[in-house]
PDB file of C-alpha atoms in Angstrom:
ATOM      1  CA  UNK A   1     -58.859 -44.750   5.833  1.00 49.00           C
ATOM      2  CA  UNK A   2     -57.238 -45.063   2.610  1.00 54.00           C
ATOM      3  CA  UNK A   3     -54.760 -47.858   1.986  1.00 54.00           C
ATOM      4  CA  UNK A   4     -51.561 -45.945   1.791  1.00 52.00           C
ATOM      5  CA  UNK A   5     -52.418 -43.708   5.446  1.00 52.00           C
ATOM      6  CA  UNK A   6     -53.031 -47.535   7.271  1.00 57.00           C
ATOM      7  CA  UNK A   7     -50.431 -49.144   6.573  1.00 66.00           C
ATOM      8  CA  UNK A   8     -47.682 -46.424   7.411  1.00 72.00           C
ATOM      9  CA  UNK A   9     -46.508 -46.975  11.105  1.00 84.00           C
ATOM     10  CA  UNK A  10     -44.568 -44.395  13.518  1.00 88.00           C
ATOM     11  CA  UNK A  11     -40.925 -46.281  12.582  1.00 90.00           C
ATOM     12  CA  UNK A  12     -41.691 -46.027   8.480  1.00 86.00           C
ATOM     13  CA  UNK A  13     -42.438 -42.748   8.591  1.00 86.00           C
ATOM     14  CA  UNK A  14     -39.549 -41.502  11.346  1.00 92.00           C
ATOM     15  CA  UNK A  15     -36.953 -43.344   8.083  1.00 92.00           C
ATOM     16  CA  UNK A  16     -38.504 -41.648   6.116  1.00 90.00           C
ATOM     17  CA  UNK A  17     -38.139 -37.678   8.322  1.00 93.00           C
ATOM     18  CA  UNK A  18     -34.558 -39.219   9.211  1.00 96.00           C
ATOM     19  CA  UNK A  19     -33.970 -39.737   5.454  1.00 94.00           C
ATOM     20  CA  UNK A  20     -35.635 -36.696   4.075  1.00 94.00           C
ATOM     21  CA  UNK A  21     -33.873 -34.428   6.666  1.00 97.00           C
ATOM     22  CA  UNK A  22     -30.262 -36.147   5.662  1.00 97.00           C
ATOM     23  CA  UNK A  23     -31.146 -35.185   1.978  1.00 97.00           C
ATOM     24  CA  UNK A  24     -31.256 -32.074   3.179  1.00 97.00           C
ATOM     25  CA  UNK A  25     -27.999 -31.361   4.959  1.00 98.00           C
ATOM     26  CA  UNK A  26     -26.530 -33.022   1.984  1.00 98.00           C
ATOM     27  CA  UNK A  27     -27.577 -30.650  -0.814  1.00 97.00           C
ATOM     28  CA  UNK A  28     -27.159 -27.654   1.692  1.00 98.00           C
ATOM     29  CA  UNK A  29     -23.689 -28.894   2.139  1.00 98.00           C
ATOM     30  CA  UNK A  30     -23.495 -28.733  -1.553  1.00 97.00           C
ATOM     31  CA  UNK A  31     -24.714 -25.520  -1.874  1.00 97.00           C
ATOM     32  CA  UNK A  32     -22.082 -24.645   0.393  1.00 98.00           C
ATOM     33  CA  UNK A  33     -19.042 -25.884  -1.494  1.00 96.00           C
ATOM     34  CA  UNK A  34     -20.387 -26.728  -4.734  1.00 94.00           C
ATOM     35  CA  UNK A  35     -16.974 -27.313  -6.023  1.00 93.00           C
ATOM     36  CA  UNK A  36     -16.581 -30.520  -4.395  1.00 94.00           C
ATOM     37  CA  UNK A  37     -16.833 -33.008  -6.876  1.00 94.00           C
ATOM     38  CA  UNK A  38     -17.716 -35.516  -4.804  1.00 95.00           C
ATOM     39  CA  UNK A  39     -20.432 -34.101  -2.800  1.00 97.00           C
ATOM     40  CA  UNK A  40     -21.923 -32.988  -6.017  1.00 97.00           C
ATOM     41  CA  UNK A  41     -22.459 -36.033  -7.436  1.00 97.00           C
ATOM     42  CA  UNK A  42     -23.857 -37.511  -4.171  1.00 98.00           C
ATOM     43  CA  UNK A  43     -25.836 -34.397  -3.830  1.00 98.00           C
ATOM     44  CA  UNK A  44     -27.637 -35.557  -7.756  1.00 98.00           C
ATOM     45  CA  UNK A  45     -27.743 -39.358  -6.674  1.00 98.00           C
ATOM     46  CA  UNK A  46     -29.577 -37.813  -4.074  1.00 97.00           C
ATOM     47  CA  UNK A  47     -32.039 -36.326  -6.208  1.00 98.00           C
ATOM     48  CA  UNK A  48     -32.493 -39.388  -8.503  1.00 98.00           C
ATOM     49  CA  UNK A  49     -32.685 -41.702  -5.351  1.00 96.00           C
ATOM     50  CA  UNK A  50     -35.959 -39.577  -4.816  1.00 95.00           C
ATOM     51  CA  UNK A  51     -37.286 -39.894  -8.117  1.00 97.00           C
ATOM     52  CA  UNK A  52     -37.076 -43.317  -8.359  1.00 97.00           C
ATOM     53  CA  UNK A  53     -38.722 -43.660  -4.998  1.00 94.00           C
ATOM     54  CA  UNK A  54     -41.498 -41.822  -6.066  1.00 94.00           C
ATOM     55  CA  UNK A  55     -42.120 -42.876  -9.507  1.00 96.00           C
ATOM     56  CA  UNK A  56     -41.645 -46.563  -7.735  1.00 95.00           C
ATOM     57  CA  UNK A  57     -44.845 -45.397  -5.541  1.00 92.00           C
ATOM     58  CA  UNK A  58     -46.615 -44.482  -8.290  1.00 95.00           C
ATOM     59  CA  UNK A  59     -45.911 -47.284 -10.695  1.00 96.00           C
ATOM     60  CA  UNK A  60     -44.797 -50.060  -9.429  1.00 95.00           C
ATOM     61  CA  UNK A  61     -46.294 -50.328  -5.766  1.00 91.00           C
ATOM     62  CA  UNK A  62     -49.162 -48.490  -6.248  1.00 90.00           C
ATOM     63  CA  UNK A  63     -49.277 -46.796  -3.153  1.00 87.00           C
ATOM     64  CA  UNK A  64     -49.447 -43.111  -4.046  1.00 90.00           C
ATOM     65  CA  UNK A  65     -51.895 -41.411  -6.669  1.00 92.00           C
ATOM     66  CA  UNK A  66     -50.751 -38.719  -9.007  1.00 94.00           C
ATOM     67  CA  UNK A  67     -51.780 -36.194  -7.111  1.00 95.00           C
ATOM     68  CA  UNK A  68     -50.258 -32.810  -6.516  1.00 95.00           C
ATOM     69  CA  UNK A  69     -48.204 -34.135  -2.946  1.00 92.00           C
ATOM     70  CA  UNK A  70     -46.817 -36.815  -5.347  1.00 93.00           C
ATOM     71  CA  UNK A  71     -46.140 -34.279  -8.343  1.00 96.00           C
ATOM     72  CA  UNK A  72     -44.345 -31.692  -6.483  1.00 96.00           C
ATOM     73  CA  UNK A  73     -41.643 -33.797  -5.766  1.00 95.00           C
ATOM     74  CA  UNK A  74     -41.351 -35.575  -8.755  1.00 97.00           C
ATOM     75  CA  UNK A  75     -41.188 -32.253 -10.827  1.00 98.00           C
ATOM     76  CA  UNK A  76     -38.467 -30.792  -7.856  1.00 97.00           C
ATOM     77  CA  UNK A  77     -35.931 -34.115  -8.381  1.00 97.00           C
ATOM     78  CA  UNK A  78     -36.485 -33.770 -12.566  1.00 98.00           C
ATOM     79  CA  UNK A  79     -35.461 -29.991 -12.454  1.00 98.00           C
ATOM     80  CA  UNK A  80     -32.944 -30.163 -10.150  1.00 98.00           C
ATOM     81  CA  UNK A  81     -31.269 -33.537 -11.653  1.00 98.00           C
ATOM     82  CA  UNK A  82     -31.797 -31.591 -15.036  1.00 98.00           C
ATOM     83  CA  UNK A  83     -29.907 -28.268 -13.422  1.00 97.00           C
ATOM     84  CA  UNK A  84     -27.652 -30.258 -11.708  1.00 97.00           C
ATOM     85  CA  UNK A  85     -26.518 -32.140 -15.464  1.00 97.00           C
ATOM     86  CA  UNK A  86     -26.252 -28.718 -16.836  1.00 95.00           C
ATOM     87  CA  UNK A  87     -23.798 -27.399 -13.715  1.00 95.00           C
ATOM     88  CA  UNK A  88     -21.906 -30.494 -14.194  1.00 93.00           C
ATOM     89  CA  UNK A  89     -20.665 -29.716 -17.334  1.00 92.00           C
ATOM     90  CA  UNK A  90     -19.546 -26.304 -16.129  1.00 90.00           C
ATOM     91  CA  UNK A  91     -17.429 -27.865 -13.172  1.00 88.00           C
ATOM     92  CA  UNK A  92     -15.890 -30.021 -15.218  1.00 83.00           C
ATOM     93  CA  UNK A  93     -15.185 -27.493 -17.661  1.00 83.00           C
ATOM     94  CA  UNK A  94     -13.484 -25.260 -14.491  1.00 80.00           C
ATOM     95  CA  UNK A  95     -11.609 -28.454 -13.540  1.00 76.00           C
ATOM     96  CA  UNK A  96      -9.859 -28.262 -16.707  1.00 78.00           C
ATOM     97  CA  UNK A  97      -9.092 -25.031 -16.717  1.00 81.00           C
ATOM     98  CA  UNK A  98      -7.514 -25.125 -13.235  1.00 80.00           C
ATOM     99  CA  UNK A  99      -4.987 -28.123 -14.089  1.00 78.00           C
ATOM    100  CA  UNK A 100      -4.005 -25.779 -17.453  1.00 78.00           C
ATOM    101  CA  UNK A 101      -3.003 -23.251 -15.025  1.00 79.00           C
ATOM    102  CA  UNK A 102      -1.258 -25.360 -13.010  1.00 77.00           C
ATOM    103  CA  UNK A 103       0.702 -26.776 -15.677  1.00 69.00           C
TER     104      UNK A 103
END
């Protein structure tokens, strides 16, 4: 048994379903109305909350290898905080020119 499968119990890894599932509904919602500012930017804290998690695993705790279960979501937080950045700059740029239409 390695180290990391024996000390996971039932309740650790049901926080961590509950959490990955609410992850989820956020960035659909997101998709959904990607205009919202708000829910944007929790939608990418989302995505860095996972990295750091991860890379914490990895690093710090030692509890998780390098390995391709480990990668996949590390590369899947990067791009999407690095898409995310990029889209950011686009909303903001729409946000502007909205309030110069108002005015």
């Amino acid at each position: 048994c390695s180290p990391l499968l024996c000390t996971v119990n039932g309740l650790q890894a049901r926080i961590f379903g509950v959490w990955t599932l609410l992850s989820s509904v956020i960035r659909c919602l997101c998709a959904i109305d990607i205009r919202n500012r708000t829910l944007y930017y929790i939608t990418l804290f989302t995505f860095f909350l996972a990295l750091v998690h991860f890379l914490s695993e990895v690093f710090i705790y030692h509890t998780a290898a390098l390995t391709i279960g480990v990668m996949a979501p590390l590369m899947v937080a990067s791009f999407s905080i690095l898409g995310m950045l990029i889209g950011l700059q686009y909303l903001e740029v729409e946000a502007l020119s909205q309030n110069k239409k108002k005015n």
